Every structure is written in C-alpha cells, then in structure tokens.
XYZ file of C-alpha atoms in Angstrom:
637
model
C 49.064 22.457 118.885
C 46.574 22.224 121.300
C 47.985 21.064 124.912
C 45.010 20.181 126.463
C 43.708 17.776 123.589
C 47.073 16.461 123.118
C 47.124 15.433 126.796
C 44.079 14.159 126.587
C 44.896 11.893 123.680
C 47.910 10.991 125.191
C 46.042 9.463 127.744
C 43.520 7.734 125.699
C 46.038 6.214 123.642
C 49.296 5.546 125.279
C 48.872 4.469 129.209
C 46.104 1.659 128.123
C 48.282 0.465 125.290
C 51.445 0.082 127.575
C 49.378 -1.686 130.258
C 48.227 -4.261 127.666
C 51.412 -4.912 126.689
C 52.759 -5.408 130.121
C 50.207 -7.773 131.021
C 50.415 -9.363 127.641
C 54.311 -9.997 128.617
C 53.332 -11.263 131.702
C 51.071 -14.193 130.768
C 53.951 -14.956 127.767
C 56.873 -14.518 129.905
C 56.477 -18.651 131.218
C 56.395 -19.723 127.425
C 58.749 -20.833 125.012
C 60.074 -18.184 122.844
C 58.072 -15.353 124.348
C 59.378 -12.714 122.883
C 58.409 -14.308 119.079
C 54.796 -14.625 120.597
C 54.691 -11.136 121.730
C 55.950 -9.344 118.235
C 53.432 -11.932 116.196
C 50.671 -11.152 118.720
C 51.295 -7.502 118.716
C 51.539 -7.581 114.775
C 48.187 -9.379 114.515
C 46.229 -6.860 117.068
C 47.603 -4.333 114.927
C 47.011 -5.210 111.789
C 43.892 -7.356 111.829
C 41.239 -5.535 113.273
C 41.525 -2.548 111.487
C 41.319 -4.914 108.125
C 38.036 -6.302 109.599
C 36.540 -2.633 110.586
C 37.338 -0.819 107.384
C 37.354 -3.984 105.005
C 34.020 -5.129 105.842
C 32.234 -1.890 107.215
C 31.342 1.375 105.636
C 33.572 3.263 108.094
C 36.185 5.746 108.117
C 37.751 5.355 111.788
C 39.317 2.693 113.582
C 39.930 1.995 117.288
C 43.173 -0.417 117.909
C 44.734 -1.847 121.226
C 47.736 -1.384 120.166
C 47.940 2.078 118.491
C 45.148 4.045 119.941
C 42.938 4.487 116.832
C 42.506 6.550 113.700
C 39.663 9.105 114.110
C 38.630 9.752 110.492
C 39.962 10.604 107.001
C 42.497 13.128 106.541
C 40.916 15.652 104.709
C 38.501 16.138 107.769
C 39.668 19.153 109.574
C 37.741 18.591 113.097
C 37.715 14.828 113.558
C 35.080 13.258 115.237
C 35.419 11.922 118.916
C 32.969 9.368 119.016
C 31.492 7.690 122.317
C 33.201 4.370 120.950
C 36.727 5.914 121.695
C 36.271 5.935 125.096
C 34.473 2.494 125.629
C 36.865 0.813 123.383
C 40.058 2.333 125.784
C 38.376 0.798 128.996
C 37.901 -2.287 126.783
C 41.833 -2.168 126.242
C 42.126 -1.970 130.500
C 39.313 -4.711 131.052
C 41.623 -7.214 128.423
C 44.819 -5.955 130.166
C 43.169 -6.677 133.794
C 42.047 -10.276 132.651
C 45.623 -11.181 130.781
C 47.073 -10.193 134.714
C 44.535 -12.477 136.243
C 45.349 -15.491 134.097
C 48.745 -14.532 134.644
C 48.384 -14.564 138.341
C 46.410 -18.068 138.172
C 49.118 -19.344 136.011
C 51.711 -18.939 138.552
C 49.526 -19.334 142.175
C 46.685 -21.584 140.875
C 44.296 -19.695 143.035
C 40.812 -20.031 142.371
C 40.199 -16.011 143.351
C 42.591 -15.388 140.151
C 40.929 -17.760 138.063
C 37.432 -16.612 138.659
C 38.737 -12.920 138.449
C 39.836 -13.922 135.064
C 36.614 -15.484 133.984
C 34.527 -12.644 135.348
C 36.409 -9.826 132.887
C 36.324 -11.957 129.934
C 32.529 -12.215 130.501
C 32.569 -8.554 130.696
C 34.349 -8.159 127.795
C 32.365 -10.366 125.866
C 29.252 -8.070 127.325
C 31.095 -5.077 125.830
C 31.592 -7.054 122.095
C 27.704 -7.710 122.267
C 26.520 -4.226 123.570
C 28.855 -2.560 120.908
C 27.070 -4.478 118.159
C 24.118 -3.080 118.779
C 25.169 0.710 119.805
C 27.755 0.877 116.974
C 30.462 1.715 118.957
C 33.339 -0.107 117.478
C 32.266 -0.817 113.830
C 29.546 0.722 112.085
C 27.430 -2.117 110.145
C 24.974 -1.035 107.198
C 22.029 -1.980 109.343
C 23.002 0.659 111.970
C 23.397 3.572 109.307
C 20.054 2.304 107.780
C 18.334 2.374 111.006
C 19.394 5.247 112.259
C 18.842 7.807 108.960
C 15.424 5.837 109.154
C 13.764 6.190 105.758
C 14.205 4.379 102.425
C 13.595 5.312 98.577
C 13.978 2.923 95.950
C 14.140 3.410 92.326
C 15.081 0.717 89.428
C 19.253 0.434 90.650
C 19.118 2.431 93.818
C 18.483 2.220 97.603
C 18.696 5.575 99.239
C 18.327 6.084 102.658
C 17.605 9.179 104.527
C 16.411 11.537 107.293
C 12.492 11.807 106.397
C 12.734 15.097 108.528
C 15.291 16.826 106.441
C 13.992 15.924 103.128
C 10.380 16.758 101.761
C 8.773 14.004 99.663
C 9.219 15.755 96.551
C 12.695 16.602 97.158
C 13.671 12.755 97.724
C 11.894 11.810 94.637
C 13.909 14.310 92.804
C 16.914 13.117 94.335
C 15.520 9.605 93.046
C 15.510 10.786 89.341
C 18.865 12.495 89.489
C 20.512 8.916 90.595
C 18.957 7.041 87.652
C 19.684 9.980 85.106
C 23.586 9.842 86.179
C 23.660 6.440 86.194
C 22.129 6.184 82.602
C 24.929 8.686 81.554
C 27.758 6.836 83.009
C 26.727 3.115 81.703
C 26.143 4.875 78.143
C 29.302 6.838 78.285
C 31.641 4.026 79.644
C 29.662 0.498 78.414
C 29.696 -0.517 82.421
C 26.835 -1.713 84.382
C 27.502 -1.896 88.124
C 27.112 -5.232 89.986
C 24.146 -5.456 91.806
C 22.073 -2.409 93.790
C 23.598 0.840 94.730
C 23.079 2.046 98.264
C 23.194 5.623 98.924
C 23.274 6.953 102.461
C 22.299 10.547 102.566
C 23.343 12.598 106.029
C 21.243 15.386 107.618
C 24.360 16.978 109.014
C 27.642 16.461 109.519
C 27.457 15.550 113.095
C 25.052 12.552 112.243
C 27.373 11.323 109.293
C 30.759 11.792 111.502
C 29.346 9.963 114.407
C 28.175 6.945 112.269
C 31.000 6.904 109.756
C 33.803 9.255 111.514
C 33.767 11.728 108.261
C 32.390 14.677 108.687
C 32.791 16.379 105.786
C 34.312 14.057 103.474
C 32.037 12.511 100.810
C 32.916 8.800 100.183
C 32.578 5.916 98.007
C 34.086 2.705 99.731
C 34.401 0.888 96.683
C 36.443 -2.102 98.345
C 33.109 -3.006 100.229
C 30.943 -5.867 98.696
C 27.996 -4.079 98.134
C 28.749 -0.767 96.069
C 27.711 2.450 97.955
C 28.046 6.573 98.237
C 27.772 8.221 101.695
C 26.607 11.741 100.893
C 26.354 15.072 103.005
C 22.784 16.463 102.227
C 23.995 19.790 101.789
C 26.774 18.778 99.125
C 24.244 16.446 97.428
C 24.399 18.065 94.072
C 28.104 19.162 93.843
C 29.456 15.670 95.038
C 27.171 12.861 93.783
C 28.340 12.347 90.200
C 31.975 12.169 91.637
C 31.164 9.457 94.304
C 29.101 7.269 91.630
C 31.333 7.502 89.012
C 33.755 5.532 91.864
C 30.913 3.009 91.850
C 30.982 2.355 88.329
C 34.951 2.314 88.280
C 34.705 -0.773 90.415
C 34.650 -3.360 87.637
C 37.533 -2.835 86.348
C 39.460 -2.436 89.382
C 42.090 -4.651 91.136
C 39.887 -7.856 91.767
C 38.939 -7.728 95.556
C 39.953 -3.967 96.172
C 37.997 -2.723 93.161
C 40.216 0.227 92.563
C 43.371 1.208 91.297
C 47.041 0.942 92.558
C 46.866 4.724 91.261
C 45.284 6.881 93.422
C 45.558 9.845 90.571
C 43.764 7.585 88.461
C 40.681 6.838 90.808
C 40.175 10.019 91.365
C 41.416 11.761 87.892
C 38.792 9.391 86.583
C 35.840 10.570 88.921
C 36.729 13.921 88.161
C 36.954 13.734 84.233
C 33.260 12.138 84.064
C 31.913 14.517 86.504
C 28.716 16.655 84.489
C 29.746 20.073 83.635
C 29.194 22.354 86.706
C 29.217 25.836 85.156
C 32.642 26.501 86.207
C 35.821 26.313 84.009
C 37.016 22.620 83.217
C 39.963 20.743 84.528
C 41.413 21.573 81.267
C 41.115 25.392 81.314
C 42.037 25.479 85.006
C 45.587 23.617 84.466
C 45.985 25.672 81.328
C 45.531 28.712 83.803
C 47.457 27.191 86.346
C 50.753 26.378 84.068
C 50.670 30.073 83.400
C 50.638 30.710 87.509
C 53.478 27.884 87.745
C 54.681 27.828 91.312
C 52.106 30.192 92.675
C 49.184 27.530 91.836
C 50.946 24.289 93.269
C 52.957 23.238 90.364
C 56.169 22.101 90.411
C 57.512 24.752 87.779
C 55.672 27.572 85.365
C 54.658 26.657 81.940
C 53.150 23.379 80.228
C 56.936 21.792 79.759
C 56.508 21.012 83.391
C 53.355 19.370 83.394
C 54.134 15.736 81.973
C 56.703 15.488 84.848
C 54.442 17.094 87.230
C 51.579 14.481 86.373
C 53.717 11.711 86.479
C 54.512 12.331 90.425
C 50.772 13.230 91.139
C 49.462 9.896 89.766
C 51.366 7.908 92.479
C 50.000 7.516 95.811
C 52.415 9.656 97.895
C 52.489 12.443 95.361
C 48.979 12.728 95.296
C 48.133 13.040 98.585
C 51.056 15.121 99.482
C 50.010 17.608 96.874
C 47.453 20.447 97.335
C 44.051 18.658 96.811
C 42.778 20.914 94.503
C 45.837 20.751 92.038
C 46.222 16.973 92.046
C 42.700 16.178 91.737
C 42.015 18.764 88.894
C 45.357 17.644 87.102
C 44.458 13.834 87.061
C 40.923 14.783 85.921
C 42.281 16.668 83.191
C 44.607 14.003 81.990
C 42.273 10.884 82.301
C 39.786 13.338 80.381
C 42.269 13.491 77.771
C 42.855 9.786 77.697
C 38.941 8.983 77.667
C 38.589 11.518 74.602
C 41.337 10.627 72.694
C 42.006 7.075 73.371
C 38.141 5.877 74.232
C 36.785 4.071 77.404
C 38.276 0.524 76.932
C 41.734 1.259 76.850
C 41.723 3.108 79.848
C 39.508 0.456 81.392
C 42.789 -1.925 80.318
C 44.996 0.219 81.979
C 43.107 1.497 85.279
C 43.930 -1.587 87.708
C 47.422 -1.641 87.786
C 48.264 1.827 86.270
C 50.109 0.012 83.138
C 49.721 2.373 79.865
C 52.219 0.934 77.658
C 50.022 -2.404 77.330
C 46.676 -0.700 76.905
C 47.603 2.487 74.688
C 50.725 1.193 72.923
C 52.817 4.130 74.797
C 54.423 4.994 77.751
C 53.257 7.349 80.536
C 55.465 9.909 79.232
C 54.338 9.757 76.029
C 50.612 10.184 76.861
C 51.170 13.060 79.234
C 53.336 14.565 76.738
C 50.316 14.402 74.042
C 48.299 15.994 77.010
C 50.467 18.875 77.697
C 50.629 19.716 74.544
C 46.966 20.105 74.322
C 46.759 21.928 77.367
C 49.685 24.391 76.092
C 47.364 25.299 72.881
C 44.353 26.525 75.021
C 43.550 30.104 75.853
C 43.532 31.067 79.100
C 40.048 32.287 80.085
C 39.865 35.255 82.923
C 37.222 32.805 84.668
C 39.530 29.991 85.131
C 42.749 32.222 86.291
C 40.310 33.733 88.690
C 38.970 30.267 89.795
C 42.778 28.747 89.921
C 43.660 31.733 92.129
C 40.902 30.626 94.673
C 41.418 26.781 94.568
C 44.873 25.949 93.805
C 46.714 28.651 95.990
C 45.384 26.748 98.821
C 47.988 25.195 100.766
C 47.554 21.206 101.065
C 47.220 19.735 104.611
C 50.900 18.818 104.689
C 51.957 22.504 103.882
C 49.713 23.890 107.130
C 50.899 24.289 110.729
C 48.494 22.119 112.671
C 45.933 21.727 110.560
C 43.674 19.747 112.853
C 43.759 22.119 115.509
C 40.557 23.689 115.377
C 40.126 27.360 117.003
C 37.675 28.155 119.765
C 35.677 30.432 117.857
C 35.675 27.954 114.897
C 34.214 24.815 117.722
C 31.797 27.570 118.886
C 30.480 28.144 115.429
C 30.093 24.787 114.334
C 28.309 23.886 117.517
C 26.041 26.960 116.903
C 25.037 25.709 113.563
C 24.519 22.241 114.580
C 21.967 23.813 117.074
C 20.362 25.945 114.436
C 19.626 23.005 112.420
C 18.291 21.104 114.891
C 15.761 24.454 115.722
C 17.355 25.568 119.095
C 17.764 29.138 117.875
C 18.746 30.002 121.571
C 21.870 27.915 121.838
C 22.329 28.874 118.440
C 22.315 32.181 119.193
C 24.707 31.983 122.331
C 27.250 29.668 120.182
C 27.339 32.364 117.459
C 27.826 35.214 120.397
C 30.479 33.394 122.035
C 32.429 32.779 118.596
C 32.106 36.666 117.709
C 33.497 37.093 121.314
C 36.673 34.750 120.811
C 37.297 36.115 117.112
C 35.882 39.688 116.791
C 37.459 40.095 113.504
C 35.873 36.774 111.732
C 32.999 37.353 109.403
C 31.372 34.087 109.503
C 30.121 34.375 113.118
C 29.079 38.162 112.904
C 27.092 37.376 109.949
C 25.504 34.136 111.167
C 24.628 36.410 114.205
C 23.397 39.300 112.290
C 20.884 36.948 110.215
C 19.568 35.380 113.306
C 18.664 39.392 114.232
C 17.141 39.800 111.049
C 14.930 36.427 111.266
C 14.000 37.889 114.670
C 12.722 41.443 113.116
C 15.985 43.177 114.297
C 17.737 44.495 111.973
C 19.625 47.153 113.656
C 20.847 44.622 115.829
C 22.165 42.731 113.052
C 23.543 46.401 111.420
C 25.575 46.449 115.161
C 27.178 42.946 114.632
C 28.115 43.747 111.144
C 29.321 47.204 111.022
C 32.962 46.623 113.249
C 33.523 43.738 110.787
C 32.729 45.282 107.492
C 35.446 47.840 108.151
C 38.317 45.340 108.493
C 36.533 42.514 105.862
C 38.050 42.445 102.355
C 36.880 39.075 101.322
C 33.411 37.583 102.451
C 30.277 37.655 100.519
C 27.826 37.077 102.863
C 29.075 39.659 105.254
C 28.243 42.756 103.146
C 24.967 40.736 101.596
C 23.620 40.958 104.962
C 24.803 44.346 106.306
C 22.888 45.379 103.126
C 19.735 43.597 104.010
C 19.693 45.417 107.336
C 20.445 48.731 106.053
C 17.652 48.317 103.208
C 15.200 47.567 105.996
C 16.329 50.261 108.373
C 15.544 52.955 105.170
C 19.438 53.443 104.003
C 18.811 52.682 100.046
C 22.097 54.018 99.035
C 23.952 52.445 101.617
C 22.061 49.038 100.773
C 22.858 49.297 97.257
C 26.297 50.300 97.574
C 26.906 46.835 100.114
C 24.892 44.860 97.289
C 27.216 45.895 94.824
C 30.056 45.240 96.945
C 29.116 41.734 97.338
C 28.647 40.880 93.658
C 32.013 42.388 93.029
C 33.253 39.698 95.510
C 31.167 37.075 93.660
C 33.392 34.623 91.318
C 32.794 35.271 87.855
C 30.904 32.028 87.387
C 28.493 32.481 90.202
C 25.854 33.321 87.860
C 22.466 32.220 90.091
C 23.859 33.946 93.025
C 24.560 37.435 90.849
C 20.892 37.284 89.817
C 20.030 36.489 93.277
C 21.193 39.220 94.441
C 19.702 41.796 91.898
C 16.556 40.446 93.317
C 17.212 41.548 96.835
C 18.576 45.002 95.204
C 15.255 45.834 93.900
C 13.203 43.981 96.654
C 11.034 46.591 98.704
C 12.126 46.831 102.163
C 8.619 45.438 103.601
C 9.004 42.582 101.281
C 12.906 41.687 102.390
C 11.956 42.083 106.192
C 9.020 39.413 105.461
C 11.193 37.125 103.482
C 13.818 37.228 106.069
C 11.799 36.878 109.197
C 11.943 33.622 111.094
C 9.256 30.907 109.617
C 8.975 27.797 107.901
C 8.638 27.451 104.140
C 4.933 27.531 103.620
C 4.444 30.068 106.076
C 6.965 32.631 104.611
C 5.695 31.818 101.081
C 2.089 33.170 102.284
C 3.202 36.205 104.241
C 5.547 37.168 101.288
C 2.470 36.270 98.871
C 0.380 38.806 101.194
C 3.169 41.619 100.210
C 4.285 40.986 96.423
C 3.667 38.109 94.602
C 5.991 38.701 91.673
C 9.604 39.320 91.203
C 12.642 37.306 92.319
C 12.186 37.363 95.890
C 8.655 35.788 96.136
C 9.827 33.537 92.932
C 12.065 32.271 95.809
C 10.017 31.852 98.512
C 7.748 29.724 96.368
C 10.377 27.743 95.362
C 11.381 26.613 98.776
C 8.004 25.923 99.615
C 7.682 23.939 96.357
C 5.242 26.118 95.138
C 6.520 25.997 91.441
C 3.754 27.266 89.678
C 3.010 30.353 91.956
C 7.173 30.970 91.217
C 7.052 30.560 87.467
C 4.119 33.232 87.669
C 6.414 35.410 89.782
C 9.068 35.500 87.136
C 6.719 36.161 84.030
C 8.098 39.371 82.431
C 11.144 39.310 84.418
C 14.363 39.807 82.376
C 15.536 36.649 80.849
C 18.812 36.279 81.766
C 20.534 32.759 81.294
C 20.548 32.220 84.942
C 16.818 33.235 84.988
C 16.171 31.085 82.231
C 17.499 28.478 83.989
C 16.107 28.785 87.053
C 12.485 28.693 85.112
C 13.443 25.711 83.510
C 13.838 24.022 87.017
C 10.500 25.432 88.102
C 8.796 24.201 85.003
C 10.563 20.652 85.725
C 9.177 20.708 89.403
C 5.872 21.408 88.077
C 5.768 18.369 85.682
C 5.807 21.078 82.258
C 8.415 19.221 80.269
C 8.277 20.903 77.112
C 8.559 24.317 78.732
C 11.192 23.220 81.229
C 13.010 21.886 77.814
C 12.489 25.283 76.060
C 13.742 27.350 78.599
C 16.945 25.516 78.998
C 17.466 25.473 75.186
C 17.398 29.100 75.331
C 19.365 29.740 78.249
C 22.212 27.918 76.472
C 21.475 29.985 73.515
C 22.123 33.295 75.465
C 24.994 31.846 77.049
C 26.759 30.949 73.637
C 25.862 34.004 72.690
C 27.485 35.988 75.453
C 30.525 33.661 75.089
C 29.891 32.081 78.152
C 30.801 28.283 76.923
C 30.697 27.032 80.479
C 27.356 28.230 81.312
C 26.048 26.899 78.151
C 27.727 22.935 78.823
C 26.189 23.346 82.274
C 22.665 24.512 80.790
C 22.903 21.825 77.995
C 23.313 19.051 80.718
C 20.336 20.058 82.569
C 18.299 19.900 78.823
C 19.531 16.381 78.493
C 18.328 15.663 81.911
C 14.811 17.160 81.570
C 14.576 15.148 78.197
C 15.538 11.861 79.941
C 12.899 12.682 82.417
C 10.386 13.336 79.995
C 10.979 10.229 78.217
C 10.744 8.447 81.600
C 7.467 10.032 82.421
C 6.283 8.653 78.622
C 5.875 12.210 77.429
C-alpha cells in the first residue's frame, strides 16, 4: 500500500535474517546432520525469544532474528516503529558476523578470525546489557514505572502515572474509582484477585507505543505473574472497568495462561460486567442488529441466525475475523445472559475450556437458542438502532484495504496532536496546516487549526479555515461547533445558532452531556465565549471567565476544569435541571465532598431519566448513585 514503507520494512526484516541464516549454515556445514541442527536452531530462535518477551514482559511487540518482528497489536492502525527495532536488526548482523568469524576460524584456525569472533561476541553482550537499561528489546515493569515516574497506592492497587498529566485531585479520584470498581466486581463474582494489581496510566499514545508497542489498544495481559492493566489516560473512564474485568477472570482461567481457550468468552465476560455507560445495552444493540441483518455484520437477518452466528464468534478465528463491535457486543450479550440466568459459578466452571455442558447441563447450541429467544422478544429502540448503525457497520480490519497504511495527512495530524499535548503550539499549528494542505476536505485537521485560531484570538482565521470544509462536510460534529463559536464571536448570532443546532442534530441520541454543553455555548455572550476559548491554563481561564460572568454553563465548565467545584456548583444554581445538569452537579458536589447533596442530585437525575423513558440514562445515573454512597461509607459519613 505504501511503497516506501514497504521497502523500508523489507530492508529491515529480510536481508539481516537471510544473512544470519547463511552464517548459521556456514558454521553448521561441517557438523554431523547439519540440516537437522539448522532447522532445530531456526525453530528455537523463532519460538523461544517471543515466549520470553511476551510471556514475561508487559509488551505487545516482539523482535526476532528469524521473522523480523511484530510491531504491536492488530487493532492499532498506526504501528509503533521503536528505536529498538533498528538496534535489534543491527544485532542480527552482529550475530551473522560473529558466526562467520567462528566458521572461518574452524576452517583456517587463524588467531585473527578467532579474535574477530570473540570481539563481535563481546559487542553483542554489550548491546544486550544496554538493552536491559534502555528497554530496546524488552519492556520490564521497572522501565515503565521509571518512565511514568509517579505512584499512587490504594488498598488493592499500585497506580503508576505521569504527574505532569494528572493533578493530585484527579489521581485521588482515579484511585477511589479503582477501589469502587474492585468492590463491585468482587461482590458480583465472589472472586478476589491474587496480590496487588498494577495500573499503568499513559499520558499519550506516543509514550504508550514507545513503552509497550500498543498505542491505542488498552490491555490487561492476564498471563503475566502480576495482575495489571495498561490504560491510555484519555480513555480511562471508558475502558478501565473492562480491563479490570480481565484481571478478575484470571482465577478461573486456564492455569498458567489465566484466560479461556475461547476469546469470545474472554472479551464477552469483560463486556458483560462493565457498568452501564448511558448507551443502549449489549442486548439492545444485538436486538437492533438482528433486525438490520447483514448490514450490521451478522450473517443473516433475524434472531434465528443469532445462535449459529454466536457459535462462530466464540472461536478465536471467528471472533477476530468478524467486525470488532459485533463480536464484542454479541459475546457480551450472551455472557450477560448466562450470568443473569444461571449465576456466576456455572460460568466460572465453563470459562477456562469453553465446556458448557458439564457446567450448565446443556450444550452451547441450546444455551445460545435460549439467549436468542430472549433477544428476539426485545423491543428495538431508536437509540439502539442509531448506535448499531454507527458501530456495527464499520468494516473489520480484514475487510479493509491496507488497514495499517496511514495516509500522510493523518500522520501530520497525529504528530501535531503530540506537539500540542507537549505544549508546542508552533509545531502543532504547522502540523495541522500540513494536514489541511494534504487533505483539504478532511474536517478534523481544519477543526484543529480553527481551534488554535480561536485560542489565539483570531476568529476570522478560524472561520476561514472551516467555511470551505463546512460546505462539503455532512457528518462531523466538531466542525460546525467550532465554526459556530467563530460566528458567535464575530457577531453573527443567527449563523452561530444555526450551526449549534446542526452540531446537536448530528450528535447521537445518547450524547446527553454534550448536548447540554452545546446549549450552554448557544446562550453564552460572545465576550464570555471568546475569553473561555482563549489560550490559558485552567486556573487562569477560570479567573478570566469569572471577571466576565460567574453564572451559567460556560463559567461552570471553566470552574470544573480548574477543579473549583464550589464555584461551579454556584454557577449552575437556578439553571434548568435537566438530567445531564443534575448528573453534572452531583459530580461537582462529590468533588467538593458534599456526599448528601451529590446523592440527592444523582437520585433526582435517575427519576428524571425514568420519567422521560430513558432507561439507559437512568442506569448510568444509578451506577453513579451507588458510587456516591460507597465513597460516603469509605469516608465515614
């Protein structure tokens, strides 16, 4: 797909391995049964180091003298090309040279060749020692711990994080969330993981990719001796409960591997025990997908096909080859049914080897039929149908052409986001501008450039960046939202209101909080909006906003970002108490330590959601009520 990258990987992977094979054959050519030894040594080199690298280290890349290497997990579109790859291929050449030197010495018995062989062997030893310090070929836990730099301990967790990316208040909140989710799973499953659990929070994709080889994929390597999760900080709230569920499944997995032979059961269990996130449940999504049939990634239309489709997805081959959202959600719905209908003990018995009949007294086909019948009786909601149309129709990795070929515009955009995260706005602007030039009709790069323009107090430049894209874009939310900001600041309220309304229409039905925030932007005076969007740290922004206005959604948002919770609560006083605002205010009260007020607002949010018929929103709010009460008990209130 990319000739230059293909040539680079060919040079890195093929010639060094070929030279090593020739050198090995040269050394073995005068031994008895050289072909047998050549094959055995080659197989050992191909198999044993990866078992050591992946089986004993928290990494998802492996370099190998025979097959070159694997750069990262399959779900990462943009693979991590770490410096260690180039060092390792150089090491392959050193091994080849060493073997040739000893082969010449065996034939000619010259001191020069022997000295050359020992010198190269010494150089190889130095490279391996250096790799241990710099983490070139392996990533031991200590390397990750030292790189992240900070540790926060709770009763059951050691959380490693970058102190520059997380405030003391937030890491304390994350620690409490860890313990709450631990208590939930422990009560639900009657399982206690062995030992303390490690959590590694990575500040950005670049750091995570350099250390583990997995840029965006969040993981819980259950086969390692110590239970642990590796989480991208930006995705923490969405993915941590899922990864923690994998930790809780370790005790009833296959001994040593600590997982199931069925990847569908592994991932389905994690999906099934996730807390409600406000979106339609896995059951509701599968019911909607059954109506859509093949368009949603299922084999046939209707619930009759669900049972046979499920059986295929529980196998490793069927799970990975299918569309990710379909496989995860379908398996999660089925496992959720098993847990609800038969309890956790039967599932724990069936989990390791995927043997259903000894655990349930019924074969998989019968259990799947029961589950499919339950799904068939469900009413399909508009929210579930919309979510399925967004998620299930995305092609799988194996349905895409060149899934790991990253276009130049995306590379420029990604580099710019890294620069922006590091505080280098000059490099970020240049990167976004480059992405705009490479893909003029791509909304993301134009939106990012426009946001920087607004931060610099240049609304006209922001409008100029987005107007050409707005004429072509029909799907994004961010582009019309940022263009609305620019129009509002420039004194075009009708155009701004129309764009805000467009952004809201493009939001999914379950995006309640974002809808409430856009309502706040729509009603904010242009001066206040300009001050809020201007470049500043959180505390400075909150102070400047307070000088303009201290009430309303926008000031409350600024105060929340600065962790000034009492001021944010006051800013929302008298504001329309929609469920989203009630949930927000409950979180603010919890941040301020007001447990009684937080519980009252969260419970009112549950009631309001139910009055509106929003069962998914109510479930999410109820989970938060449980969290507030748990924290209140921990605090002794």
